[in-house]
CSV table of C-alpha atoms and ligand atoms in Angstrom, one decimal:
chain,number,residue,atom,x,y,z
B,1,MET,CA,137.7,54.5,90.0
B,2,ASP,CA,139.2,56.9,87.6
B,3,ALA,CA,138.3,60.1,89.6
B,4,PRO,CA,141.3,62.4,89.7
B,5,LEU,CA,143.6,61.6,92.6
B,6,GLN,CA,142.9,65.1,94.1
B,7,THR,CA,139.2,64.5,94.7
B,8,GLN,CA,139.8,61.0,96.1
B,9,ARG,CA,141.1,62.9,99.2
B,10,LEU,CA,137.7,64.6,99.8
B,11,PRO,CA,136.1,63.6,103.1
B,12,ALA,CA,133.0,61.5,103.4
B,13,VAL,CA,129.7,63.1,104.1
B,14,ASP,CA,129.4,61.6,107.5
B,15,ARG,CA,132.9,62.8,108.5
B,16,MET,CA,131.9,66.4,107.4
B,17,LEU,CA,128.7,66.2,109.5
B,18,ARG,CA,130.8,65.5,112.6
B,19,HIS,CA,133.1,68.4,111.8
B,20,GLY,CA,133.4,71.0,114.6
B,21,ARG,CA,132.0,73.8,112.3
B,22,ILE,CA,129.2,71.7,110.8
B,23,ALA,CA,127.8,69.8,113.8
B,24,PRO,CA,126.3,73.0,115.4
B,25,LEU,CA,124.6,73.9,112.2
B,26,LEU,CA,122.4,70.7,112.4
B,27,ALA,CA,120.2,72.2,115.1
B,28,ARG,CA,119.9,75.6,113.3
B,29,PHE,CA,119.2,74.5,109.8
B,30,GLY,CA,117.9,70.9,110.2
B,31,HIS,CA,119.6,67.6,109.4
B,32,LEU,CA,118.2,67.3,105.9
B,33,GLU,CA,119.3,70.8,104.8
B,34,VAL,CA,122.8,70.3,106.2
B,35,VAL,CA,123.3,66.9,104.6
B,36,GLU,CA,122.1,68.3,101.2
B,37,ALA,CA,124.5,71.2,101.5
B,38,VAL,CA,127.4,69.0,102.4
B,39,ARG,CA,126.6,66.7,99.4
B,40,ALA,CA,126.3,69.6,97.1
B,41,GLU,CA,129.6,71.1,98.2
B,42,LEU,CA,131.5,67.8,97.9
B,43,ALA,CA,129.9,67.3,94.4
B,44,ALA,CA,131.0,70.8,93.4
B,45,CYS,CA,134.6,70.1,94.6
B,46,ARG,CA,134.6,66.8,92.6
B,47,ALA,CA,133.3,68.6,89.5
B,48,ALA,CA,136.0,71.2,89.9
B,49,GLY,CA,138.7,68.5,90.6
B,50,THR,CA,139.7,70.2,93.8
B,51,ALA,CA,140.1,68.9,97.4
B,52,PRO,CA,140.2,71.9,99.8
B,53,GLU,CA,140.9,71.5,103.5
B,54,GLU,CA,137.9,70.4,105.6
B,55,ALA,CA,137.7,73.8,107.3
B,56,ARG,CA,137.3,75.5,103.9
B,57,ILE,CA,134.7,73.0,102.9
B,58,ALA,CA,132.8,73.7,106.1
B,59,ASP,CA,132.9,77.4,105.4
B,60,SER,CA,131.4,76.8,101.9
B,61,VAL,CA,128.7,74.6,103.4
B,62,PHE,CA,127.8,77.4,105.8
B,63,ASP,CA,127.6,79.9,102.9
B,64,ARG,CA,125.3,77.5,101.0
B,65,LEU,CA,123.0,77.1,104.0
B,66,ALA,CA,122.9,80.8,104.7
B,67,ALA,CA,122.1,81.6,101.1
B,68,ARG,CA,119.2,79.0,101.1
B,69,ALA,CA,117.9,80.3,104.5
B,70,ARG,CA,117.7,83.9,103.1
B,71,PRO,CA,114.1,84.7,102.2
B,72,ALA,CA,113.3,85.4,98.5
B,73,LEU,CA,111.3,88.5,99.5
B,74,ARG,CA,113.6,91.0,101.2
B,75,PRO,CA,113.5,94.6,102.3
B,76,MET,CA,115.5,97.1,100.2
B,77,PHE,CA,116.5,100.7,100.1
B,78,ASN,CA,114.5,102.3,97.3
B,79,LEU,CA,116.7,105.2,96.1
B,80,THR,CA,115.3,105.4,92.6
B,81,GLY,CA,113.3,108.5,93.4
B,82,THR,CA,110.1,106.7,92.4
B,83,VAL,CA,108.1,106.7,95.6
B,84,LEU,CA,105.3,104.2,94.6
B,85,HIS,CA,107.5,101.8,92.6
B,86,THR,CA,105.4,98.9,91.2
B,87,ASN,CA,108.4,96.6,91.1
B,88,PHE,CA,109.2,97.4,94.7
B,89,GLY,CA,105.8,96.7,96.1
B,90,ARG,CA,104.3,100.2,95.8
B,91,ALA,CA,103.0,101.8,99.1
B,92,VAL,CA,104.9,101.1,102.3
B,93,LEU,CA,102.2,100.6,104.9
B,94,SER,CA,101.6,102.6,108.1
B,95,GLU,CA,102.5,101.1,111.5
B,96,ALA,CA,98.8,101.0,112.3
B,97,ALA,CA,98.0,99.0,109.1
B,98,VAL,CA,100.9,96.6,109.8
B,99,GLU,CA,99.8,96.1,113.5
B,100,HIS,CA,96.2,95.5,112.5
B,101,ALA,CA,97.2,93.0,109.8
B,102,ALA,CA,99.4,91.2,112.2
B,103,THR,CA,96.6,91.0,114.7
B,104,ALA,CA,94.3,89.5,112.1
B,105,MET,CA,96.9,86.9,111.2
B,106,ARG,CA,97.6,85.8,114.8
B,107,SER,CA,94.0,85.3,116.0
B,108,PRO,CA,90.6,84.2,114.8
B,109,CYS,CA,88.6,87.3,113.9
B,110,ASN,CA,85.1,88.5,113.0
B,111,LEU,CA,85.9,88.5,109.2
B,112,GLU,CA,82.4,87.4,108.2
B,113,TYR,CA,80.7,87.3,111.6
B,114,ARG,CA,78.4,90.0,113.1
B,115,LEU,CA,79.2,90.3,116.8
B,116,GLU,CA,76.0,92.3,117.3
B,117,GLY,CA,73.1,90.0,116.3
B,118,ARG,CA,75.6,87.1,116.0
B,119,GLY,CA,75.3,85.8,112.5
B,120,ARG,CA,77.1,85.5,109.3
B,121,GLY,CA,78.2,88.9,107.9
B,122,GLU,CA,79.9,90.2,104.8
B,123,ARG,CA,83.7,90.8,104.9
B,124,ASP,CA,83.1,94.0,103.0
B,125,GLU,CA,81.2,95.4,106.0
B,126,LEU,CA,84.5,95.8,107.9
B,127,VAL,CA,85.6,98.7,105.7
B,128,GLU,CA,82.4,99.8,103.9
B,129,GLY,CA,81.5,102.3,106.6
B,130,LEU,CA,84.9,103.9,106.5
B,131,LEU,CA,85.0,104.0,102.6
B,132,CYS,CA,81.5,105.6,102.5
B,133,GLU,CA,82.4,108.1,105.2
B,134,LEU,CA,85.6,109.1,103.4
B,135,THR,CA,84.2,109.3,99.9
B,136,GLY,CA,80.5,110.2,100.4
B,137,ALA,CA,79.5,107.0,98.6
B,138,GLU,CA,76.3,105.0,99.4
B,139,ALA,CA,78.1,101.7,99.3
B,140,ALA,CA,81.5,100.1,98.8
B,141,THR,CA,83.1,96.7,98.1
B,142,VAL,CA,86.7,95.5,97.9
B,143,VAL,CA,88.6,93.2,95.6
B,144,ASN,CA,92.3,92.2,95.1
B,145,ASN,CA,93.4,95.1,93.0
B,146,ASN,CA,92.1,97.9,90.8
B,147,ALA,CA,92.4,95.8,87.6
B,148,ALA,CA,90.1,93.2,89.3
B,149,ALA,CA,87.8,96.1,90.3
B,150,VAL,CA,87.4,97.3,86.7
B,151,LEU,CA,87.0,93.7,85.4
B,152,LEU,CA,84.3,92.9,88.0
B,153,VAL,CA,82.4,96.2,87.5
B,154,LEU,CA,82.3,95.7,83.7
B,155,ALA,CA,81.3,92.0,84.0
B,156,ALA,CA,78.5,92.8,86.5
B,157,LEU,CA,77.1,95.9,84.8
B,158,ALA,CA,77.8,95.4,81.1
B,159,LYS,CA,78.2,91.8,80.1
B,160,GLY,CA,77.0,91.4,76.4
B,161,ARG,CA,76.3,95.1,76.2
B,162,ASP,CA,78.0,98.3,75.1
B,163,VAL,CA,80.3,100.5,77.2
B,164,ILE,CA,81.0,104.0,75.7
B,165,LEU,CA,84.5,105.4,76.2
B,166,SER,CA,86.6,108.2,74.6
B,167,ARG,CA,89.4,107.2,72.3
B,168,GLY,CA,91.7,109.4,74.4
B,169,GLU,CA,91.2,107.1,77.4
B,170,LEU,CA,92.1,103.7,76.0
B,171,VAL,CA,94.7,103.3,78.7
B,172,GLU,CA,97.4,100.7,79.0
B,173,ILE,CA,98.9,100.3,82.5
B,174,GLY,CA,102.3,98.5,82.7
B,175,GLY,CA,101.9,96.0,79.9
B,176,SER,CA,99.2,93.6,80.8
B,177,PHE,CA,96.3,95.9,81.8
B,178,ARG,CA,94.8,97.4,78.7
B,179,ILE,CA,91.2,98.8,78.8
B,180,PRO,CA,90.1,97.1,75.5
B,181,ASP,CA,91.4,93.7,76.7
B,182,VAL,CA,89.7,94.1,80.1
B,183,MET,CA,86.5,94.9,78.3
B,184,ARG,CA,86.8,91.7,76.2
B,185,ALA,CA,87.6,89.7,79.3
B,186,ALA,CA,84.5,91.0,80.9
B,187,GLN,CA,82.5,90.2,77.7
B,188,ALA,CA,81.5,93.9,77.4
B,189,ARG,CA,81.5,95.6,74.0
B,190,LEU,CA,83.7,98.6,73.8
B,191,VAL,CA,82.3,101.5,71.8
B,192,GLU,CA,85.0,104.1,71.2
B,193,VAL,CA,83.9,107.7,70.7
B,194,GLY,CA,85.7,110.9,69.8
B,195,THR,CA,89.4,111.0,68.7
B,196,THR,CA,92.7,110.6,70.5
B,197,ASN,CA,93.0,114.3,71.3
B,198,ARG,CA,89.4,115.5,71.2
B,199,THR,CA,86.1,114.1,72.5
B,200,HIS,CA,82.9,116.1,72.8
B,201,ALA,CA,79.7,115.7,74.7
B,202,SER,CA,77.8,115.0,71.4
B,203,ASP,CA,80.1,112.0,70.8
B,204,TYR,CA,78.9,110.3,73.9
B,205,ALA,CA,75.3,111.2,73.3
B,206,GLY,CA,75.4,110.0,69.7
B,207,ALA,CA,76.7,106.6,70.7
B,208,ILE,CA,73.9,105.7,73.1
B,209,GLY,CA,71.6,103.0,71.8
B,210,PRO,CA,69.4,100.1,73.0
B,211,ARG,CA,72.5,98.0,73.7
B,212,SER,CA,74.2,100.5,75.9
B,213,ALA,CA,75.0,99.4,79.5
B,214,ALA,CA,77.2,102.3,80.7
B,215,LEU,CA,79.3,105.3,79.9
B,216,MET,CA,82.9,105.1,81.2
B,217,LYS,CA,85.7,107.5,81.9
B,218,VAL,CA,89.3,106.2,82.6
B,219,HIS,CA,91.7,108.6,84.3
B,220,ALA,CA,94.8,108.9,82.0
B,221,SER,CA,97.1,108.1,85.0
B,222,ASN,CA,100.3,107.5,83.1
B,223,TYR,CA,100.2,109.9,80.2
B,224,ALA,CA,99.0,113.4,79.2
B,225,ILE,CA,97.7,114.6,75.9
B,226,SER,CA,98.4,118.2,75.3
B,227,GLY,CA,98.0,120.7,72.5
B,228,PHE,CA,94.7,120.8,70.5
B,229,VAL,CA,92.7,118.8,73.0
B,230,ALA,CA,89.2,118.6,74.4
B,231,SER,CA,87.6,116.2,76.8
B,232,VAL,CA,84.3,116.1,78.6
B,233,THR,CA,84.2,116.4,82.4
B,234,GLU,CA,82.8,113.7,84.6
B,235,ALA,CA,79.8,116.0,85.4
B,236,GLU,CA,78.9,116.4,81.8
B,237,VAL,CA,79.2,112.7,81.0
B,238,ALA,CA,77.2,111.9,84.1
B,239,THR,CA,74.4,114.3,82.9
B,240,ILE,CA,74.3,112.5,79.5
B,241,ALA,CA,74.3,109.1,81.1
B,242,HIS,CA,71.6,109.9,83.6
B,243,ALA,CA,69.4,111.5,80.9
B,244,ASN,CA,69.5,108.1,79.3
B,245,ASN,CA,69.0,106.1,82.5
B,246,LEU,CA,72.6,104.7,82.3
B,247,PRO,CA,75.3,104.7,84.9
B,248,LEU,CA,78.7,106.5,84.6
B,249,VAL,CA,81.6,104.2,85.6
B,250,VAL,CA,84.9,105.9,86.4
B,251,ASP,CA,88.3,104.2,86.7
B,252,LEU,CA,90.5,106.6,88.6
B,253,GLY,CA,93.5,104.3,88.8
B,254,SER,CA,95.2,106.0,91.8
B,255,GLY,CA,92.6,108.4,93.0
B,256,SER,CA,93.0,110.1,96.3
B,257,LEU,CA,90.9,110.5,99.4
B,258,VAL,CA,92.3,114.0,100.0
B,259,ASP,CA,93.2,117.0,97.8
B,260,LEU,CA,96.9,116.5,97.4
B,261,SER,CA,97.3,120.2,96.3
B,262,THR,CA,96.6,121.2,99.9
B,263,LEU,CA,99.8,119.2,100.8
B,264,GLY,CA,101.8,121.0,98.2
B,265,LEU,CA,101.6,118.1,95.7
B,266,PRO,CA,100.3,118.0,92.2
B,267,ARG,CA,96.6,117.5,92.1
B,268,GLU,CA,95.0,114.1,91.4
B,269,PRO,CA,91.3,113.5,91.2
B,270,VAL,CA,89.6,113.1,94.6
B,271,VAL,CA,87.2,110.2,94.8
B,272,ARG,CA,84.6,112.2,96.7
B,273,ASP,CA,84.6,115.0,94.0
B,274,VAL,CA,84.2,112.5,91.2
B,275,LEU,CA,81.2,110.9,93.0
B,276,ALA,CA,79.8,114.4,93.7
B,277,ALA,CA,80.1,115.2,90.0
B,278,GLY,CA,77.7,112.3,89.3
B,279,ALA,CA,79.8,109.2,88.8
B,280,ASP,CA,77.7,106.1,89.8
B,281,VAL,CA,80.6,103.7,90.3
B,282,VAL,CA,84.3,104.7,90.9
B,283,THR,CA,87.2,102.2,91.1
B,284,PHE,CA,90.7,103.0,92.5
B,285,SER,CA,93.8,101.3,93.9
B,286,GLY,CA,94.5,100.6,97.6
B,287,ASP,CA,98.3,100.7,97.1
B,288,LYS,CA,98.9,103.8,95.1
B,289,LEU,CA,98.3,107.3,96.5
B,290,LEU,CA,95.9,105.9,99.2
B,291,GLY,CA,99.1,104.3,100.8
B,292,GLY,CA,97.6,101.0,101.8
B,293,PRO,CA,97.8,97.3,100.8
B,294,GLN,CA,97.2,96.0,97.3
B,295,ALA,CA,93.4,96.2,96.8
B,296,GLY,CA,90.8,97.4,94.4
B,297,LEU,CA,88.2,99.7,95.9
B,298,ILE,CA,84.7,100.0,94.3
B,299,VAL,CA,82.5,102.8,95.7
B,300,GLY,CA,79.2,104.2,94.5
B,301,ARG,CA,75.4,103.7,94.2
B,302,LYS,CA,73.9,101.2,96.5
B,303,ASP,CA,71.9,99.2,93.9
B,304,LEU,CA,74.9,99.0,91.5
B,305,ILE,CA,77.3,97.9,94.3
B,306,ALA,CA,74.8,95.2,95.3
B,307,ARG,CA,74.8,93.9,91.7
B,308,ILE,CA,78.6,93.9,91.6
B,309,ARG,CA,78.8,92.1,94.9
B,310,LYS,CA,76.4,89.4,93.8
B,311,HIS,CA,78.4,88.6,90.6
B,312,PRO,CA,80.2,85.1,90.8
B,313,LEU,CA,83.5,86.7,90.0
B,314,LYS,CA,83.4,88.6,93.3
B,315,ARG,CA,84.1,85.4,95.2
B,316,ALA,CA,87.1,84.7,93.0
B,317,LEU,CA,88.5,88.2,93.5
B,318,ARG,CA,87.8,88.8,97.2
B,319,PRO,CA,90.6,90.0,99.4
B,320,SER,CA,92.0,88.1,102.5
B,321,LYS,CA,91.5,89.1,106.1
B,322,ILE,CA,95.2,90.3,106.1
B,323,ILE,CA,94.5,92.8,103.3
B,324,LEU,CA,91.2,93.9,104.8
B,325,ALA,CA,92.8,94.5,108.2
B,326,ALA,CA,95.7,96.5,106.6
B,327,LEU,CA,93.1,98.5,104.6
B,328,GLU,CA,91.1,99.3,107.7
B,329,GLY,CA,94.2,100.4,109.5
B,330,THR,CA,95.1,102.6,106.5
B,331,LEU,CA,91.7,104.1,106.1
B,332,ARG,CA,91.4,105.0,109.8
B,333,ALA,CA,94.3,107.4,109.4
B,334,TYR,CA,92.2,109.5,107.0
B,335,ARG,CA,89.9,110.4,109.9
B,336,CYS,CA,92.7,112.6,111.2
B,337,PRO,CA,93.8,114.6,108.2
B,338,ASP,CA,96.1,116.8,110.3
B,339,SER,CA,98.4,113.8,111.0
B,340,LEU,CA,98.1,112.1,107.7
B,341,THR,CA,101.6,113.1,106.4
B,342,ARG,CA,103.1,111.8,109.7
B,343,ASN,CA,101.2,108.5,109.8
B,344,LEU,CA,101.1,107.3,106.2
B,345,PRO,CA,104.5,106.6,104.8
B,346,THR,CA,103.4,107.3,101.2
B,347,LEU,CA,102.2,110.8,102.0
B,348,ARG,CA,105.1,111.4,104.4
B,349,LEU,CA,107.7,110.6,101.7
B,350,LEU,CA,105.9,112.5,99.0
B,351,THR,CA,105.7,115.6,101.2
B,352,ARG,CA,109.2,115.3,102.7
B,353,PRO,CA,110.8,118.7,102.3
B,354,LYS,CA,113.7,119.0,99.9
B,355,ASP,CA,115.8,120.9,102.5
B,356,GLU,CA,115.6,117.9,104.9
B,357,ILE,CA,116.7,115.5,102.1
B,358,ALA,CA,119.6,117.8,101.1
B,359,LEU,CA,120.8,117.8,104.8
B,360,LEU,CA,120.7,114.0,104.7
B,361,ALA,CA,122.7,114.0,101.5
B,362,ALA,CA,125.3,116.2,103.1
B,363,ARG,CA,125.6,113.8,106.1
B,364,LEU,CA,126.0,110.8,103.8
B,365,GLN,CA,128.4,112.3,101.3
B,366,LEU,CA,131.6,111.4,103.3
B,367,PRO,CA,130.5,108.0,104.5
B,368,MET,CA,129.6,107.1,101.0
B,369,THR,CA,132.9,108.4,99.6
B,370,ALA,CA,134.8,106.4,102.2
B,371,ALA,CA,132.8,103.2,101.5
B,372,LEU,CA,133.4,103.4,97.8
B,373,GLY,CA,137.2,103.9,97.8
B,374,GLY,CA,139.4,106.1,95.7
B,375,GLU,CA,138.0,105.3,92.2
B,376,TRP,CA,134.7,107.3,92.8
B,377,ARG,CA,133.7,110.8,93.4
B,378,VAL,CA,130.5,111.4,95.3
B,379,GLU,CA,128.5,114.7,94.9
B,380,ILE,CA,125.4,116.2,96.3
B,381,VAL,CA,122.8,116.8,93.5
B,382,ASP,CA,119.3,118.2,92.9
B,383,VAL,CA,117.1,115.5,91.5
B,384,ALA,CA,113.4,115.1,90.7
B,385,SER,CA,111.4,112.4,92.4
B,386,GLN,CA,108.3,110.8,90.8
B,387,VAL,CA,105.2,109.6,92.5
B,388,GLY,CA,105.2,106.4,90.4
B,389,SER,CA,102.7,103.7,89.7
B,390,GLY,CA,101.3,105.7,86.9
B,391,SER,CA,100.2,108.5,89.3
B,392,LEU,CA,100.9,112.1,88.3
B,393,PRO,CA,103.3,111.1,85.4
B,394,VAL,CA,104.2,114.5,84.1
B,395,GLU,CA,104.8,116.2,87.5
B,396,THR,CA,107.9,115.7,89.5
B,397,ILE,CA,108.8,116.6,93.0
B,398,PRO,CA,112.1,118.5,93.7
B,399,SER,CA,114.4,116.3,95.8
B,400,ALA,CA,118.1,115.8,96.6
B,401,GLY,CA,120.5,113.0,96.5
B,402,LEU,CA,124.0,111.7,95.9
B,403,THR,CA,125.6,111.0,92.5
B,404,VAL,CA,128.5,108.7,92.1
B,405,ILE,CA,130.9,109.4,89.3
B,406,SER,CA,133.9,107.4,88.2
B,407,LYS,CA,137.2,109.3,88.1
B,408,ARG,CA,138.2,107.2,85.1
B,409,PRO,CA,136.9,107.7,81.6
B,410,LYS,CA,134.6,105.1,79.9
B,411,ALA,CA,133.3,103.8,83.3
B,412,GLY,CA,130.1,102.2,82.0
B,413,ALA,CA,131.1,98.6,83.0
B,414,ALA,CA,132.4,99.8,86.4
B,415,LEU,CA,129.2,101.6,87.0
B,416,ASN,CA,127.1,98.5,86.3
B,417,ALA,CA,129.4,96.5,88.6
B,418,LEU,CA,129.0,99.1,91.3
B,419,ALA,CA,125.2,99.0,91.0
B,420,ALA,CA,125.4,95.2,91.2
B,421,ARG,CA,127.5,95.4,94.4
B,422,LEU,CA,124.9,97.7,95.9
B,423,ALA,CA,122.1,95.3,95.0
B,424,ALA,CA,124.1,92.4,96.5
B,425,LEU,CA,124.2,94.0,100.0
B,426,PRO,CA,122.3,92.3,102.9
B,427,VAL,CA,119.7,95.1,102.5
B,428,PRO,CA,120.0,95.9,98.8
B,429,VAL,CA,120.5,99.5,97.8
B,430,ILE,CA,118.8,100.4,94.5
B,431,GLY,CA,119.5,103.6,92.6
B,432,ARG,CA,119.4,104.4,89.0
B,433,ILE,CA,122.1,104.9,86.3
B,434,ALA,CA,121.8,107.9,84.0
B,435,ASP,CA,124.3,110.0,82.1
B,436,ASN,CA,127.2,107.8,83.0
B,437,ARG,CA,126.6,108.2,86.8
B,438,LEU,CA,124.8,106.4,89.6
B,439,ILE,CA,122.1,108.6,91.1
B,440,LEU,CA,120.8,107.9,94.6
B,441,ASP,CA,117.6,110.0,95.3
B,442,LEU,CA,117.4,110.1,99.1
B,443,ARG,CA,113.7,111.0,99.3
B,444,CYS,CA,112.7,107.5,100.5
B,445,LEU,CA,115.7,107.0,102.8
B,446,GLU,CA,114.3,107.2,106.4
B,447,ASP,CA,116.5,104.6,108.1
B,448,GLU,CA,119.8,106.5,108.0
B,449,ALA,CA,121.5,104.2,110.6
B,450,GLY,CA,120.5,101.1,108.6
B,451,PHE,CA,121.9,102.6,105.5
B,452,LEU,CA,125.2,103.4,107.2
B,453,VAL,CA,125.5,99.7,108.2
B,454,GLN,CA,125.1,98.8,104.5
B,455,LEU,CA,127.9,101.3,103.6
B,456,GLY,CA,130.1,99.4,106.1
B,457,ASP,CA,129.3,96.2,104.3
B,458,LEU,CA,130.0,97.8,101.0
B,459,GLU,CA,133.4,98.9,102.1
B,460,LYS,CA,134.2,95.3,103.2
B,461,SER,CA,133.0,94.0,99.8
B,462,ALA,CA,135.5,96.1,97.9
H,1,LIG,C1,97.0,101.5,88.1
H,1,LIG,C2,95.7,101.5,87.3
H,1,LIG,C3,94.9,100.4,87.2
H,1,LIG,C4,95.3,99.1,87.7
H,1,LIG,O1,95.3,99.1,89.1
H,1,LIG,P1,96.1,98.0,90.0
H,1,LIG,O2,95.7,98.3,91.4
H,1,LIG,O3,97.5,98.0,89.6
H,1,LIG,O4,95.4,96.7,89.6
H,1,LIG,C5,93.8,100.5,86.4
H,1,LIG,N1,93.4,101.7,85.8
H,1,LIG,C6,94.2,102.8,86.0
H,1,LIG,C7,93.7,104.0,85.3
H,1,LIG,C8,95.3,102.7,86.7
H,1,LIG,O5,96.1,103.8,86.9
């Protein structure tokens, strides 16, 4: 043996398993996990050439076990100011949606079973009635997300044929969803008309031919073209489509079931209006402005929805009972428009008054200052929240928050270290760094008590 003398004094695995601090962990974490953690810790000591006291080894073993027991997916405080943050899971669901999903998880349920008439049903039927009621559509179907909805609609209605779309609407959503690529994946042929900034009714009409399958409009969710611009309304494109016996397909991206301007928010297209304007099929997301689970909703004409539903891809893209239950729970809230901004977290957070957020900032300024220690100054600031997820990109919502500024010059590295400490808290706190300061937009902070607990932990971590 030529191991350093130091590490020859390390205890054996068995001895550590009988240690007073380790033995109780066996029942909690399981024998295998504890043995592995002890082995890993002893190996780390050997590699480092150290032999700590047994109590210290036991503490490290506990830390290893606790770290492994912590779930990968964890709740966080989203203080970025982006309400529907794609990286943070977009919409936070309503209690009703959570309850309904939990019920579906705990028990067998009538997912594809008709209780009246007792026979096999379609899982879509669970929410189709609600979707039709809320949008005025004849029929509806649901898939995993809106990207899947667009893919399925194009594959079912336009495979091997032409889809006519304005050059101003060749959207890319967050990297991997690009309209031309989705067309190719669906084996539809994209026929671009007009220019980036101007498209006219005659452009659509002139592109229609024997190979045409549909006219399409895509809502420019995450960008705006301004200046010398012209586009054709859904109603006009629908008129051209219908005169040629073709359907108009509209991808709304976010879409909304209610007119957000009545809630004091920037306007987004309302699904019901787009259908009323003549769109034959409309697709939109479940977890953007709708405020529900990740899902792609397809609503429109009965015959077209039936074709979409029959396509083999539908089976591959269908949502689970958990999602359908959460979606039903979410959609039901729209039957009571007066309490929407109370019941749906997305709309509640988006409409939260700035005064209320500023009062919260005032209450948290001192605790935050105390938790951070002498090196930092904490100020109350006006900030601008964003809806996020590509919704309403050019409009912001006035909000309030805290900004953390170093008292020292050239604090870039210290600022990054502070952001890392906040992200390492038991419930991570995520803000954003801009102009050499850390900004915490408090629009999405509802659990004030929980946040104060994190500040306590932050103070200890100094
Ligand atoms: C967000 C968006 C999509 C993709 O929707 P997901 O639900 O993220 O799959 C597609 N089209 C538009 C216009 C969008 O805004």
